[in-house]
Coordinates of C-alpha atoms and ligand atoms in Angstrom, one line a residue:
X1 CA 90.4 110.2 85.3
X2 CA 89.5 106.1 84.3
X3 CA 87.6 104.6 86.7
X4 CA 90.2 102.6 88.4
X5 CA 89.5 103.7 92.3
X6 CA 87.2 100.7 92.6
X7 CA 88.0 97.7 95.1
X8 CA 91.3 96.7 94.1
X9 CA 90.0 92.8 92.5
X10 CA 87.1 94.7 90.6
X11 CA 89.6 96.7 88.4
X12 CA 90.4 95.8 85.1
X13 CA 93.4 93.2 84.8
X14 CA 95.3 95.9 83.2
X15 CA 93.9 99.3 84.3
X16 CA 97.2 100.6 84.5
X17 CA 97.8 100.4 80.2
X18 CA 95.5 103.5 80.6
X19 CA 96.8 105.7 83.3
X20 CA 99.1 108.3 83.7
X21 CA 101.8 107.9 86.5
X22 CA 102.8 111.6 88.5
X23 CA 106.2 110.9 90.5
X24 CA 106.5 113.1 93.7
X25 CA 110.0 113.4 95.3
X26 CA 108.5 114.2 98.7
X27 CA 111.3 116.4 99.8
X28 CA 110.9 118.8 97.0
X29 CA 107.3 118.7 96.2
X30 CA 105.3 121.2 99.0
X31 CA 106.5 121.8 102.7
X32 CA 103.6 122.4 105.0
X33 CA 105.2 123.1 108.2
X34 CA 108.2 125.9 107.0
X35 CA 111.2 123.6 107.9
X36 CA 112.3 123.9 104.2
X37 CA 111.6 120.3 103.6
X38 CA 108.8 119.0 101.5
X39 CA 106.2 116.6 103.6
X40 CA 103.0 114.4 103.5
X41 CA 100.7 117.4 104.3
X42 CA 102.0 119.6 101.8
X43 CA 101.2 116.7 99.2
X44 CA 97.9 116.3 100.3
X45 CA 97.3 119.9 100.3
X46 CA 97.8 119.8 96.5
X47 CA 95.7 116.9 95.4
X48 CA 93.3 119.4 93.5
X49 CA 96.4 120.0 91.2
X50 CA 97.1 116.4 90.3
X51 CA 93.2 115.6 89.9
X52 CA 93.0 118.8 87.8
X53 CA 96.1 117.7 85.8
X54 CA 94.2 114.3 85.3
X55 CA 96.8 111.9 86.3
X56 CA 95.5 108.6 87.5
X57 CA 98.1 107.4 90.0
X58 CA 101.1 109.1 91.9
X59 CA 104.2 107.2 92.9
X60 CA 105.8 108.8 96.0
X61 CA 109.4 108.3 96.6
X62 CA 110.5 107.2 100.1
X63 CA 109.2 108.4 103.1
X64 CA 109.8 105.7 105.3
X65 CA 112.1 106.4 108.3
X66 CA 115.5 106.8 107.1
X67 CA 119.0 108.6 108.4
X68 CA 118.7 110.5 104.4
X69 CA 122.0 109.5 103.6
X70 CA 120.6 109.1 99.9
X71 CA 117.2 111.2 100.9
X72 CA 115.5 108.2 101.8
X73 CA 116.2 105.5 99.7
X74 CA 118.1 104.3 102.8
X75 CA 115.3 102.7 105.0
X76 CA 115.5 102.2 108.6
X77 CA 112.2 101.4 109.0
X78 CA 109.8 99.9 106.4
X79 CA 106.7 100.6 108.5
X80 CA 106.8 103.8 109.9
X81 CA 107.3 107.3 108.2
X82 CA 110.0 109.7 108.7
X83 CA 109.3 112.7 110.9
X84 CA 111.1 115.0 108.4
X85 CA 107.5 114.2 106.2
X86 CA 105.1 113.5 108.7
X87 CA 103.5 110.7 110.2
X88 CA 101.7 107.5 109.5
X89 CA 98.4 109.1 110.2
X90 CA 99.8 111.6 107.6
X91 CA 99.9 109.0 105.0
X92 CA 96.9 107.5 105.7
X93 CA 95.1 110.7 105.1
X94 CA 97.2 111.0 101.8
X95 CA 95.6 107.8 100.6
X96 CA 92.2 108.9 101.5
X97 CA 93.0 112.0 99.9
X98 CA 93.7 110.4 96.8
X99 CA 91.3 107.8 96.7
X100 CA 88.2 110.0 96.9
X101 CA 89.5 111.5 93.8
X102 CA 89.7 108.4 91.9
X103 CA 93.4 108.6 91.8
X104 CA 95.7 105.8 93.5
X105 CA 99.1 105.6 95.4
X106 CA 102.2 103.4 94.5
X107 CA 105.0 103.5 97.0
X108 CA 108.4 103.1 96.5
X109 CA 109.8 99.3 97.6
X110 CA 113.4 99.8 98.5
X111 CA 114.7 96.3 99.2
X112 CA 117.8 95.9 97.4
X113 CA 119.4 97.3 100.3
X114 CA 118.1 98.8 103.8
X115 CA 119.8 101.4 105.9
X116 CA 122.6 100.4 108.0
X117 CA 120.5 102.1 110.8
X118 CA 117.8 99.4 110.2
X119 CA 117.3 96.9 113.0
X120 CA 117.9 93.8 110.5
X121 CA 121.5 95.2 110.0
X122 CA 122.2 96.2 113.7
X123 CA 121.9 92.5 114.7
X124 CA 123.2 91.2 111.6
X125 CA 126.5 93.1 112.9
X126 CA 127.0 90.2 115.3
X127 CA 128.2 87.2 113.8
X128 CA 126.7 84.8 115.7
X129 CA 123.0 86.3 115.1
X130 CA 120.6 84.5 113.5
X131 CA 120.6 87.8 111.3
X132 CA 123.8 87.3 110.5
X133 CA 123.0 86.1 106.7
X134 CA 120.4 88.7 106.1
X135 CA 123.5 90.3 104.5
X136 CA 126.3 89.9 102.3
X137 CA 129.5 89.3 104.8
X138 CA 132.2 88.2 103.6
X139 CA 136.0 87.6 104.9
X140 CA 139.1 89.7 103.3
X141 CA 140.6 88.6 100.1
X142 CA 143.0 85.6 101.0
X143 CA 146.5 86.6 102.5
X144 CA 145.9 90.4 102.6
X145 CA 145.6 92.0 105.8
X146 CA 141.8 92.7 106.4
X147 CA 140.8 96.5 106.3
X148 CA 143.9 97.0 104.0
X149 CA 143.7 98.8 100.9
X150 CA 143.2 95.5 98.3
X151 CA 141.6 93.3 100.8
X152 CA 138.1 93.7 99.6
X153 CA 136.4 90.5 99.3
X154 CA 136.0 91.5 95.4
X155 CA 137.3 94.4 93.4
X156 CA 133.6 95.8 92.8
X157 CA 132.8 99.7 92.3
X158 CA 130.1 101.1 94.5
X159 CA 127.3 103.2 92.6
X160 CA 128.2 106.4 94.7
X161 CA 132.1 105.5 94.2
X162 CA 134.5 103.4 96.4
X163 CA 134.6 99.6 96.9
X164 CA 131.2 98.0 97.3
X165 CA 132.4 96.6 100.4
X166 CA 132.8 98.1 104.0
X167 CA 134.8 96.7 106.4
X168 CA 133.6 96.0 110.0
X169 CA 136.0 96.1 112.6
X170 CA 133.8 94.2 115.0
X171 CA 133.8 90.9 113.1
X172 CA 136.8 91.7 110.8
X173 CA 134.6 91.1 108.1
X174 CA 133.2 93.1 105.2
X175 CA 129.7 93.5 104.3
X176 CA 128.7 94.4 100.3
X177 CA 126.9 97.6 99.5
X178 CA 126.0 98.0 95.9
X179 CA 125.4 102.2 96.8
X180 CA 126.6 104.1 99.8
X181 CA 128.1 102.2 103.1
X182 CA 125.1 103.4 104.9
X183 CA 123.0 101.0 102.2
X184 CA 124.0 97.5 102.8
X185 CA 122.6 95.0 100.5
X186 CA 120.3 92.6 101.7
X187 CA 120.6 88.8 101.2
X188 CA 117.8 87.9 99.0
X189 CA 119.2 83.8 99.0
X190 CA 117.8 83.8 102.5
X191 CA 114.0 82.9 102.9
X192 CA 113.8 84.8 105.9
X193 CA 114.7 87.6 104.3
X194 CA 112.2 87.1 101.5
X195 CA 109.4 86.3 104.1
X196 CA 110.0 89.5 105.7
X197 CA 110.0 91.8 102.5
X198 CA 106.7 90.0 101.4
X199 CA 105.1 90.4 104.9
X200 CA 106.1 94.3 104.9
X201 CA 104.8 94.5 101.5
X202 CA 101.2 93.3 102.5
X203 CA 101.1 95.2 105.4
X204 CA 101.2 98.2 102.9
X205 CA 98.5 96.6 100.5
X206 CA 96.5 96.2 103.7
X207 CA 96.5 99.8 104.6
X208 CA 95.6 100.8 101.1
X209 CA 98.5 101.2 98.5
X210 CA 97.7 100.5 95.0
X211 CA 101.1 99.3 94.0
X212 CA 105.1 99.4 94.1
X213 CA 107.8 101.2 92.3
X214 CA 110.6 98.7 92.9
X215 CA 113.7 100.3 93.3
X216 CA 117.1 98.6 91.6
X217 CA 115.0 95.6 91.7
X218 CA 117.0 93.7 89.0
X219 CA 119.9 93.9 91.4
X220 CA 118.8 91.6 94.0
X221 CA 119.6 88.2 92.8
X222 CA 123.3 88.1 93.2
X223 CA 125.7 85.8 91.3
X224 CA 126.1 82.2 93.0
X225 CA 129.6 83.1 93.3
X226 CA 131.0 87.1 94.1
X227 CA 134.0 87.3 91.6
X228 CA 136.3 90.1 90.6
X229 CA 135.4 92.2 87.6
X230 CA 137.4 94.0 84.8
X231 CA 138.8 97.2 86.1
X232 CA 138.8 100.1 83.2
X233 CA 142.1 101.7 82.7
X234 CA 142.6 104.7 84.9
X235 CA 139.9 103.3 87.6
X236 CA 140.5 101.5 91.0
X237 CA 137.5 99.3 90.8
X238 CA 135.5 97.1 88.2
X239 CA 131.9 98.2 87.3
X240 CA 129.7 95.7 89.6
X241 CA 126.2 96.4 88.1
X242 CA 127.0 94.2 85.1
X243 CA 127.9 91.2 87.2
X244 CA 125.0 91.7 89.2
X245 CA 122.0 92.7 87.2
X246 CA 119.4 90.3 86.0
X247 CA 120.7 87.5 88.0
X248 CA 120.0 83.8 87.7
X249 CA 117.2 83.8 90.4
X250 CA 115.5 87.4 89.6
X251 CA 112.6 85.8 87.7
X252 CA 112.1 82.9 90.5
X253 CA 112.2 85.8 93.3
X254 CA 109.6 88.1 91.3
X255 CA 107.3 85.6 90.8
X256 CA 107.3 84.4 94.6
X257 CA 106.9 88.0 95.6
X258 CA 104.0 88.7 93.0
X259 CA 102.3 84.9 94.4
X260 CA 103.3 86.2 98.3
X261 CA 101.8 89.6 98.0
X262 CA 99.2 88.9 95.6
X263 CA 100.2 91.7 93.1
X264 CA 98.6 90.4 90.2
X265 CA 95.5 89.3 91.9
X266 CA 95.1 92.3 93.7
X267 CA 95.6 94.1 90.6
X268 CA 98.5 96.3 92.2
X269 CA 100.4 98.2 89.5
X270 CA 104.2 96.9 89.6
X271 CA 107.0 98.8 87.7
X272 CA 110.4 97.3 88.4
X273 CA 113.5 99.8 88.1
X274 CA 116.2 97.8 86.0
X275 CA 119.4 99.4 85.2
X276 CA 121.3 97.1 82.5
X277 CA 117.8 95.6 81.4
X278 CA 117.7 94.5 77.9
X279 CA 114.5 94.7 75.9
X280 CA 114.5 90.9 75.7
X281 CA 114.9 90.8 79.6
X282 CA 112.2 93.5 80.1
X283 CA 109.7 91.2 77.7
X284 CA 110.0 88.2 80.0
X285 CA 109.6 90.3 83.3
X286 CA 106.3 92.0 81.7
X287 CA 104.9 89.0 80.0
X288 CA 101.8 88.9 82.0
X289 CA 101.6 85.0 81.2
X290 CA 104.8 84.8 83.7
X291 CA 103.4 86.6 87.2
X292 CA 106.4 89.4 87.0
X293 CA 106.2 92.6 87.0
X294 CA 103.9 94.7 85.0
X295 CA 106.3 96.8 83.2
X296 CA 110.1 98.1 83.9
X297 CA 112.0 101.3 83.7
X298 CA 114.6 101.1 80.9
X299 CA 117.7 102.8 81.2
X300 CA 118.8 102.5 77.6
X301 CA 117.5 105.8 76.3
X302 CA 118.8 107.9 79.4
X303 CA 122.4 106.3 78.8
X304 CA 122.7 107.3 75.1
X305 CA 124.1 110.9 76.1
X306 CA 127.2 109.0 78.0
X307 CA 129.9 107.5 76.4
X308 CA 129.7 103.5 76.1
X309 CA 131.7 101.9 78.9
X310 CA 132.0 105.3 80.6
X311 CA 130.6 106.7 83.8
X312 CA 127.5 108.7 83.3
X313 CA 129.7 111.8 83.4
X314 CA 131.5 111.0 80.5
X315 CA 129.1 113.2 78.0
X316 CA 128.7 112.5 74.6
X317 CA 126.3 114.2 72.2
X318 CA 123.0 112.6 71.8
X319 CA 121.6 112.1 67.8
X320 CA 117.6 111.8 67.4
X321 CA 118.0 109.2 65.0
X322 CA 120.0 106.9 67.9
X323 CA 117.0 108.2 70.6
X324 CA 114.0 107.5 68.5
X325 CA 115.5 104.3 67.3
X326 CA 116.1 103.0 70.6
X327 CA 112.6 103.9 71.8
X328 CA 111.5 102.1 69.0
X329 CA 113.3 98.9 69.5
X330 CA 111.5 98.8 73.1
X331 CA 108.1 99.3 71.4
X332 CA 109.2 96.4 68.7
X333 CA 110.3 94.1 71.4
X334 CA 107.3 94.7 73.9
X335 CA 104.9 95.0 71.1
X336 CA 103.3 91.3 71.5
X337 CA 104.1 90.4 75.3
X338 CA 104.8 92.9 77.9
X339 CA 104.2 96.7 78.5
X340 CA 106.4 99.7 78.3
X341 CA 106.7 102.4 80.9
X342 CA 107.7 105.7 78.8
X343 CA 109.7 108.4 80.9
X344 CA 112.1 111.4 80.0
X345 CA 113.3 112.4 83.5
X346 CA 112.6 111.5 87.2
X347 CA 114.6 112.1 90.4
X348 CA 117.6 110.4 89.3
X349 CA 117.8 112.4 85.7
X350 CA 118.3 115.8 84.8
X351 CA 115.2 117.6 83.9
X352 CA 113.5 116.6 80.4
X353 CA 113.4 119.9 78.7
X354 CA 116.9 120.7 79.3
X355 CA 118.3 117.3 78.3
X356 CA 116.2 116.3 75.5
X357 CA 114.4 119.7 74.9
X358 CA 115.9 123.5 74.5
X359 CA 115.3 125.1 77.8
X360 CA 116.3 128.6 76.1
X361 CA 113.5 131.0 76.6
X362 CA 112.9 131.1 72.8
X363 CA 112.0 127.2 72.8
X364 CA 111.6 125.8 76.3
X365 CA 107.3 126.2 76.2
X366 CA 107.4 124.6 72.4
X367 CA 110.0 121.7 73.3
X368 CA 108.4 121.1 76.7
X369 CA 105.0 120.4 74.5
X370 CA 106.9 118.6 71.9
X371 CA 108.5 116.0 74.3
X372 CA 105.2 115.6 76.2
X373 CA 103.5 114.7 72.8
X374 CA 105.9 112.2 71.7
X375 CA 106.3 110.6 75.1
X376 CA 102.5 110.3 75.5
X377 CA 101.8 108.6 72.0
X378 CA 104.6 106.1 72.6
X379 CA 102.8 102.7 73.5
X380 CA 103.4 102.3 77.1
X381 CA 102.2 104.1 80.5
X382 CA 103.8 107.3 80.9
X383 CA 105.4 108.9 83.8
X384 CA 105.4 112.2 84.8
X385 CA 107.9 113.8 87.0
X386 CA 106.7 116.8 89.4
X387 CA 107.2 120.0 87.7
X388 CA 108.0 118.4 84.3
X389 CA 104.2 119.0 83.5
X390 CA 104.7 123.2 83.3
X391 CA 108.3 122.4 81.8
X392 CA 110.9 122.9 84.7
X393 CA 114.4 123.2 83.7
X394 CA 118.0 122.4 85.3
X395 CA 119.2 124.5 87.9
X396 CA 122.4 126.6 87.5
X397 CA 124.6 125.3 90.2
X398 CA 128.0 126.7 89.7
X399 CA 130.1 125.5 92.9
X400 CA 130.2 122.3 94.3
X401 CA 129.4 123.8 97.8
X402 CA 125.5 124.1 96.4
X403 CA 125.2 120.3 95.6
X404 CA 123.5 118.3 98.2
X405 CA 123.2 114.6 96.3
X406 CA 125.5 112.0 97.7
X407 CA 125.9 110.9 94.0
X408 CA 127.1 114.2 93.2
X409 CA 129.1 115.5 95.9
X410 CA 131.5 111.9 96.0
X411 CA 131.9 112.2 92.0
X412 CA 133.1 115.8 92.6
X413 CA 135.8 114.6 95.4
X414 CA 136.9 111.4 93.6
X415 CA 137.5 113.4 90.3
X416 CA 139.4 115.9 92.6
X417 CA 141.2 113.1 94.0
X418 CA 142.3 111.6 90.5
X419 CA 143.1 115.3 89.0
X420 CA 140.1 115.7 86.7
X421 CA 140.1 119.0 84.9
X422 CA 137.6 121.0 87.5
X423 CA 136.0 122.8 84.7
X424 CA 135.2 119.9 82.7
X425 CA 133.7 118.2 86.3
X426 CA 131.7 121.4 86.9
X427 CA 130.3 120.9 83.3
X428 CA 129.2 117.2 83.9
X429 CA 127.5 117.8 86.8
X430 CA 125.7 121.1 85.7
X431 CA 124.4 118.3 82.9
X432 CA 123.4 115.4 84.7
X433 CA 123.5 115.9 88.7
X434 CA 120.4 114.6 90.3
X435 CA 120.0 117.8 91.8
X436 CA 118.5 119.4 89.1
X437 CA 115.6 117.2 89.4
X438 CA 115.3 117.9 93.1
X439 CA 115.1 121.6 93.4
X440 CA 111.8 122.5 94.8
X441 CA 108.5 122.6 92.5
X442 CA 108.0 126.4 91.6
X443 CA 104.5 126.7 92.5
X444 CA 103.9 130.6 91.9
X445 CA 106.3 133.9 91.6
X446 CA 106.1 134.3 95.7
X447 CA 109.4 134.0 97.9
X448 CA 110.6 130.3 97.3
X449 CA 108.5 129.8 94.3
X450 CA 105.5 128.9 97.1
X451 CA 107.3 125.8 98.4
X452 CA 107.7 126.8 101.8
X453 CA 107.6 129.6 104.3
X454 CA 111.0 128.3 105.6
X455 CA 114.4 128.2 104.0
X456 CA 114.2 125.6 101.2
X457 CA 116.8 122.7 101.6
X458 CA 117.9 123.0 98.2
X459 CA 117.6 126.4 96.7
X460 CA 115.0 127.0 94.1
X461 CA 115.8 127.7 90.3
X462 CA 115.7 131.5 90.2
X463 CA 113.7 131.0 86.9
X464 CA 110.9 130.5 89.0
X465 CA 109.6 133.8 88.6
X466 CA 108.4 133.1 85.2
X467 CA 108.7 129.3 85.5
X468 CA 105.9 128.4 88.1
X469 CA 102.6 126.1 87.9
X470 CA 100.3 129.2 88.6
X471 CA 101.8 131.2 85.5
X472 CA 101.2 127.7 83.5
X473 CA 97.6 127.9 84.7
X474 CA 96.8 131.1 83.7
X475 CA 98.1 131.0 80.0
X476 CA 96.0 128.4 78.0
X477 CA 99.2 127.7 75.7
X478 CA 101.6 126.5 78.4
X479 CA 102.9 123.1 78.5
X480 CA 100.7 122.5 81.6
X481 CA 97.5 122.8 79.6
X482 CA 99.1 120.6 76.9
X483 CA 99.8 117.9 79.5
X484 CA 96.6 117.9 80.4
X485 CA 95.4 117.5 76.9
X486 CA 97.5 114.6 76.4
X487 CA 96.4 112.9 79.5
X488 CA 92.7 113.3 78.3
X489 CA 93.5 111.9 74.8
X490 CA 94.7 108.7 76.9
X491 CA 91.7 108.6 78.7
X492 CA 88.9 108.8 75.4
X493 CA 91.1 107.2 72.4
X494 CA 91.7 103.3 72.9
X495 CA 94.1 104.0 69.9
X496 CA 96.7 105.9 72.2
X497 CA 96.3 103.1 74.4
X498 CA 96.7 99.9 72.4
X499 CA 97.6 101.4 68.9
X500 CA 100.3 99.2 67.3
X501 CA 103.7 101.4 66.9
X502 CA 105.3 102.3 63.8
X503 CA 108.3 104.6 63.3
X504 CA 108.3 106.6 60.3
X505 CA 111.8 108.4 58.9
X506 CA 113.9 106.6 61.4
X507 CA 116.9 108.1 60.2
X508 CA 115.5 111.5 60.1
X509 CA 117.9 114.1 62.0
X510 CA 115.1 116.3 63.2
X511 CA 112.0 114.9 62.8
X512 CA 110.1 112.3 65.0
X513 CA 107.2 111.0 63.2
X514 CA 105.3 107.9 64.3
X515 CA 101.9 106.1 63.8
X516 CA 99.5 104.0 66.4
X517 CA 97.1 101.8 64.8
X518 CA 94.3 100.2 66.1
X519 CA 91.3 99.1 63.4
X520 CA 90.6 101.5 61.2
X521 CA 91.8 104.2 63.3
X522 CA 95.2 105.6 63.2
X523 CA 97.0 108.5 64.9
X524 CA 100.0 110.4 63.6
X525 CA 102.6 112.2 65.4
X526 CA 104.7 115.1 63.6
X527 CA 107.5 116.2 65.8
X528 CA 110.3 118.4 65.0
X529 CA 112.7 117.7 67.8
X530 CA 115.0 120.4 67.0
X531 CA 115.3 124.3 67.2
X532 CA 115.5 124.9 63.4
X533 CA 112.8 124.9 61.1
X534 CA 112.4 121.2 59.6
X535 CA 110.4 120.3 56.1
X536 CA 109.0 116.6 55.6
X537 CA 110.1 115.2 53.1
X538 CA 107.6 114.6 50.1
X539 CA 105.1 111.8 50.2
X540 CA 106.6 110.3 53.5
X541 CA 103.6 110.6 55.6
X542 CA 100.2 109.0 55.7
X543 CA 97.2 110.9 53.4
X544 CA 96.1 113.7 55.6
X545 CA 92.7 113.8 53.7
X546 CA 89.9 114.3 56.0
X547 CA 92.4 113.9 58.9
X548 CA 91.1 115.6 62.7
X549 CA 93.6 117.6 64.3
X550 CA 93.8 116.2 68.1
X551 CA 96.5 118.4 69.5
X552 CA 99.3 120.9 68.1
X553 CA 101.9 123.0 69.5
X554 CA 101.8 125.9 66.8
X555 CA 98.0 125.9 65.5
X556 CA 96.3 123.9 63.2
X557 CA 98.5 123.0 60.0
X558 CA 99.2 120.5 57.4
X559 CA 102.1 122.3 55.8
X560 CA 105.2 120.4 55.3
X561 CA 107.1 123.1 57.2
X562 CA 107.3 122.7 60.7
X563 CA 108.8 125.6 63.4
X564 CA 111.4 125.0 65.8
X565 CA 109.6 122.3 68.2
X566 CA 106.5 122.1 66.5
X567 CA 104.4 119.2 66.9
X568 CA 101.2 118.3 65.4
X569 CA 98.7 115.1 66.6
X570 CA 96.4 113.9 63.9
X571 CA 93.5 111.3 64.1
X572 CA 92.9 109.7 60.7
X573 CA 90.6 107.3 59.3
Ligands
NOJ1 C1 117.4 104.4 92.4 C2 116.7 105.5 93.1 O1 116.1 105.8 92.3 C3 118.0 106.4 93.8 O2 117.6 107.7 93.9 C4 118.7 105.6 94.8 O3 119.9 106.5 94.9 C5 119.2 104.4 94.1 N1 118.4 103.2 93.5 C6 119.7 103.3 95.4 O4 118.4 103.0 96.2

């Protein structure tokens, strides 16, 4: 662990550059009370596991009061804990337990929208209320009967299907929800809304949290005028995000938030989730001179296996050169100003080893390790999603009734109503559903993988008998031990943190080769990201004479031949 647990103001300004963040999706991490749902005491009981892994920061997905329409990303009280997850005192214990072990806590900040059950929205429903303007209320389209199809103020499509507008009979107006109807969008144009959000953030900072992961934060600044988008043939509504993302006041709002909460002054970690952000935009947001955020989550590399302009369910093959060149563009784009976050998966994405690696028994372990090596040796702050460290895979649901995620369930319903072929729809769900990431963490080979004494809210992946944390701990060649070494490398070698990035062999279909250079030190990564043997083209690598091997998947070797998913990390100079 880096020495970062000190009083916030005494931390190095950019301590988060040498940190590794571990994401916990609380519902699926560890259940302490047998109700089948993970909870905060369950997390606190596993802190030694995280400390042993060596991570510096835990990012906790939402645990606030919530009707759980979107598993907590619909918050009804920002300053209380949902009983599903525990109590405020449990969170205080978690913060204390992390700090005692030199780790930090980053909370999820979901302020593009609240729950429709939040007191602010309840008040806002009354047209005469001073909070009416805290949300986006609009009359029906001119000349169309309110509440009838086509009367929505704009033709925008919500993230979880249908219109972004819900009709409220009481006032005869519509409210905007970019996600589900139970997630009304806050109106950031209203200064009182912004003040209330900053006040809430300060409340958490005073309670000891060390930063914020900001949910869809680039959607908070809506266009000055809400106008129709272009409907893609075959669909009813127009994509909304591209009309709303990276809005004209976003930089201003982020700078105001930074100053009001003292995000930089208090050395807090800030990472903004930004679907639709370009590298140029991310560079502005993360340029420290501008006082906005430390880093953003790009969506580009997790969109390359979907058809351009289509939905995430419209699959296409992913080609390695496209993937590595995309990440390289972000590396180059943020080389002089700004900072990257590095992730393969999270609670919204399929499992990394199933999507980018090969989760067959022959290659699961090697591909999980090689993917981790490639990720952690790019320049930026790596994020590890629970279970990724020991190579958890996608699950094997075959019926729609097994899915719980609102996005998956709504997509299926819509696809069926449009007459799409059921096999195709189930295939897309199997590969892309967010539930793949949400099955319980597989701790050991006991019943329900040691996740709960009760019935898990989402079935455990049947492969838990062999794929579990205890088995990985017992095997020195497991992805878990590999990840531990990668994290240690970052803490030991400044070149891993600060080294200049270069991609070699950008067009190679199997090999991912990169260097990182700082002063006279250079790190070289040679990775075969395919399930076939690969050969390094003659003369394409730096001279390996005197090179020190730092970490490999298949033992020490400088041969030009690499086994499927073999990777090697060398220190030169
Ligand atoms: C992004 C979150 O990561 C996702 O889980 C959620 O559904 C949406 N934002 C809405 O909050």
